mmCIF file with all atom_site columns, C-alpha atoms in Angstrom:
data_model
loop_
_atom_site.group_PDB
_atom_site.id
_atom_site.type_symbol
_atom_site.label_atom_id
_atom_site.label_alt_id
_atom_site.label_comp_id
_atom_site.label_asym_id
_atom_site.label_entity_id
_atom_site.label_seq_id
_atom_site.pdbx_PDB_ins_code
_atom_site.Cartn_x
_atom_site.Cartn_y
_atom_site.Cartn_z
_atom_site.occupancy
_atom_site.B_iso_or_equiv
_atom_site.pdbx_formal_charge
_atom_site.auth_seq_id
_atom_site.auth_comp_id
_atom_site.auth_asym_id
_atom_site.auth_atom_id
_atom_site.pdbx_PDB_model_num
ATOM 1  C CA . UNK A 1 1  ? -18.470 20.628  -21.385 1.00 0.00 ? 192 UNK A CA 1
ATOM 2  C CA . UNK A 1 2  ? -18.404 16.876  -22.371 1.00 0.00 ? 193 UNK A CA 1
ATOM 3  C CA . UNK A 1 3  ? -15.082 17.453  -24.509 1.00 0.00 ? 194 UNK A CA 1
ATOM 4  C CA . UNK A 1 4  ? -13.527 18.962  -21.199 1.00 0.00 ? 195 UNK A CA 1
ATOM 5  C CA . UNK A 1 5  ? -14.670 15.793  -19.003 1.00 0.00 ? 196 UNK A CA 1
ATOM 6  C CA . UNK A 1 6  ? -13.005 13.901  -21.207 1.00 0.00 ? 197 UNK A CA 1
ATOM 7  C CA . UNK A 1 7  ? -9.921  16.051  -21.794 1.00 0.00 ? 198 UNK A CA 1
ATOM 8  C CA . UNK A 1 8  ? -9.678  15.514  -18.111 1.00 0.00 ? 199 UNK A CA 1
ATOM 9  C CA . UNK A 1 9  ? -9.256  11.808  -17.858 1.00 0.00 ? 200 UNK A CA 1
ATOM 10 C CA . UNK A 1 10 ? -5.861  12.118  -19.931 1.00 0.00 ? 201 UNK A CA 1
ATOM 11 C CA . UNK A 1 11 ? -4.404  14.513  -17.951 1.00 0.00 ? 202 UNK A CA 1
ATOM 12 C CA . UNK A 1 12 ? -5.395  12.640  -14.469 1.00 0.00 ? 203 UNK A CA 1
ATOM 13 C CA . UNK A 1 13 ? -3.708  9.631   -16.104 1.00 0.00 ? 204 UNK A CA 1
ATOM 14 C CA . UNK A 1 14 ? -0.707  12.081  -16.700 1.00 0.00 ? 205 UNK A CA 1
ATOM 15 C CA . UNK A 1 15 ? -0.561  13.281  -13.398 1.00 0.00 ? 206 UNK A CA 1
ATOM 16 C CA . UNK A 1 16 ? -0.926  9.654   -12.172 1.00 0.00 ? 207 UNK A CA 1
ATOM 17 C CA . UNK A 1 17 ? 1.685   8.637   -14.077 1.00 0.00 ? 208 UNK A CA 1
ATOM 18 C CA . UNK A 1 18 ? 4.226   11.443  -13.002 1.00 0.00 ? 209 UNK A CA 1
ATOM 19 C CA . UNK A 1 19 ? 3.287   10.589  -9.467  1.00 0.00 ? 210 UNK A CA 1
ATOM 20 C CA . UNK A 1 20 ? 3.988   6.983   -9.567  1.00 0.00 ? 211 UNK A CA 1
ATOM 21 C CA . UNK A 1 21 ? 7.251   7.993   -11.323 1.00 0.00 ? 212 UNK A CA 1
ATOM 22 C CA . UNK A 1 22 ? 8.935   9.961   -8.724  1.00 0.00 ? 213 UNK A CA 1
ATOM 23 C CA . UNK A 1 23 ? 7.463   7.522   -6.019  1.00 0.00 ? 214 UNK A CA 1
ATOM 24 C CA . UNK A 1 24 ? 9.424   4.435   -8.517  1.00 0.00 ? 215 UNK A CA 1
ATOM 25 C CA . UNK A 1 25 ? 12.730  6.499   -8.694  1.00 0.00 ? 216 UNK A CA 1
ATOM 26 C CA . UNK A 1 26 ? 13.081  7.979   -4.919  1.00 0.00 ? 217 UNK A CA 1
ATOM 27 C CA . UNK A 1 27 ? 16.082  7.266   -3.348  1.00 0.00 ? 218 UNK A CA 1
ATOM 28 C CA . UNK A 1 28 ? 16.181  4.016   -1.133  1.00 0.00 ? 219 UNK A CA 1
ATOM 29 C CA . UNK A 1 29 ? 17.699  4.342   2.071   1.00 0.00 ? 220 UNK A CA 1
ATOM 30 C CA . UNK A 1 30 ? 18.446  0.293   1.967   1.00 0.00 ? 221 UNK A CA 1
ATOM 31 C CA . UNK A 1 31 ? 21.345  -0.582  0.133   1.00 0.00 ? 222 UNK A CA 1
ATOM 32 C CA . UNK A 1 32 ? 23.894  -3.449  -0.178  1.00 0.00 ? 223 UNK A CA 1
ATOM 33 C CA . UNK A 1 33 ? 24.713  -3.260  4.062   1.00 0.00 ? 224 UNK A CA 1
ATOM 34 C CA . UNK A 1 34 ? 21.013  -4.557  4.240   1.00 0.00 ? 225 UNK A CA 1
ATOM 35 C CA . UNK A 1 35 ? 21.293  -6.839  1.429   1.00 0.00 ? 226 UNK A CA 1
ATOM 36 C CA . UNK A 1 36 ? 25.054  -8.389  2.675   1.00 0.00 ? 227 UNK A CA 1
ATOM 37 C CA . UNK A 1 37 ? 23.758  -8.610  6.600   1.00 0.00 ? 228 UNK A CA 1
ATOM 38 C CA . UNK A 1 38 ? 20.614  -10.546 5.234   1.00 0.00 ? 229 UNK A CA 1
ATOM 39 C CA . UNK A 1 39 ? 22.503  -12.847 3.097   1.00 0.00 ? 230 UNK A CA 1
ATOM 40 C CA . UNK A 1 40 ? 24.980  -13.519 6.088   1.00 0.00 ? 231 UNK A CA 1
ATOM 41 C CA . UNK A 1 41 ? 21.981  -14.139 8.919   1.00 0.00 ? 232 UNK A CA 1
ATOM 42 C CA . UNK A 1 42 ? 20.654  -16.619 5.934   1.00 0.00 ? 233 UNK A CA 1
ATOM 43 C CA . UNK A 1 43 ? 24.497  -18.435 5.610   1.00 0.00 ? 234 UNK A CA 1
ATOM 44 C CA . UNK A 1 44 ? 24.482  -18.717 9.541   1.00 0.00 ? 235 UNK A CA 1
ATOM 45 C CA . UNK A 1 45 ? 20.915  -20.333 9.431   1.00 0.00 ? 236 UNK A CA 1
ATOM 46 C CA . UNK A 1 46 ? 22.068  -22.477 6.768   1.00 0.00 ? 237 UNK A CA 1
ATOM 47 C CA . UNK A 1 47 ? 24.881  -23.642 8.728   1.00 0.00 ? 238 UNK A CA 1
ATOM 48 C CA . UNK A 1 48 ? 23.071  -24.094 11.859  1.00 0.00 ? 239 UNK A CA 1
ATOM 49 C CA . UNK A 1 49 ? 21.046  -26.690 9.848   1.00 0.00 ? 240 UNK A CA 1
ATOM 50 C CA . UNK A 1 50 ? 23.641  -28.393 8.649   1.00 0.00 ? 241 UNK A CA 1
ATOM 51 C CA . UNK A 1 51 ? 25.469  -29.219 11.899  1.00 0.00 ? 242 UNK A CA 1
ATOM 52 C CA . UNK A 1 52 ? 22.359  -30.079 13.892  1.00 0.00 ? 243 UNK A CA 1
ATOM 53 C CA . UNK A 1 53 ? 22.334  -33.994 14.581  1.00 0.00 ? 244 UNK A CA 1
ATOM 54 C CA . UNK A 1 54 ? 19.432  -35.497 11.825  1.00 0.00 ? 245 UNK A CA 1
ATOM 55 C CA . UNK A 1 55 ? 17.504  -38.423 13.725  1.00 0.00 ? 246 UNK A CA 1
ATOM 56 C CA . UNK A 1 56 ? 16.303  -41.014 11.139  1.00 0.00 ? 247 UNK A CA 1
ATOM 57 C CA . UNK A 1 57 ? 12.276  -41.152 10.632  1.00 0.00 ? 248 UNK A CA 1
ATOM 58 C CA . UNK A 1 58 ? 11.587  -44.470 11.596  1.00 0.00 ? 249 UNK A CA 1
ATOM 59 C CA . UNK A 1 59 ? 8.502   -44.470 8.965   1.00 0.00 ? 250 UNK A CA 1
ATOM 60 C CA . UNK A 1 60 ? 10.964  -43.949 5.355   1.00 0.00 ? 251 UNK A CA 1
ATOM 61 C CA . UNK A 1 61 ? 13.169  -46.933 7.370   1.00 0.00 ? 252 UNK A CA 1
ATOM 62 C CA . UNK A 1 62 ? 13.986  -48.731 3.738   1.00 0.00 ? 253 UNK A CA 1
ATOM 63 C CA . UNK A 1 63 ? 13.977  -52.412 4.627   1.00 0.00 ? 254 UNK A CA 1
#
């Protein structure tokens, strides 16, 4: 009976491991649309930055 306990822990680890594999290689319904609209909300943001009016910190005033 002890030889079957432990035949068991092998073939939980194998069923684990098949598991895990079809959850690692199911289809993703993201894709590049997601990717490309991200990356263009994060270019607008970036710009946005850019072209707001920077007010000097009076405390880093080199003088």
């Amino acid at each position: 009976m002890g030889a079957l306990l432990w035949l068991l822990i092998p073939v939980l680890a194998g069923l684990a491991a098949a598991l895990w594999s079809s959850w690692a290689m199911r289809n993703r319904k993201t894709g590049d649309v997601a990717e490309l609209a991200g990356y263009a909300r994060f270019r607008a943001a970036m710009e946005k930055q850019e072209s707001a009016p920077t007010v000097p910190d009076p405390a880093s005033d080199a003088v």
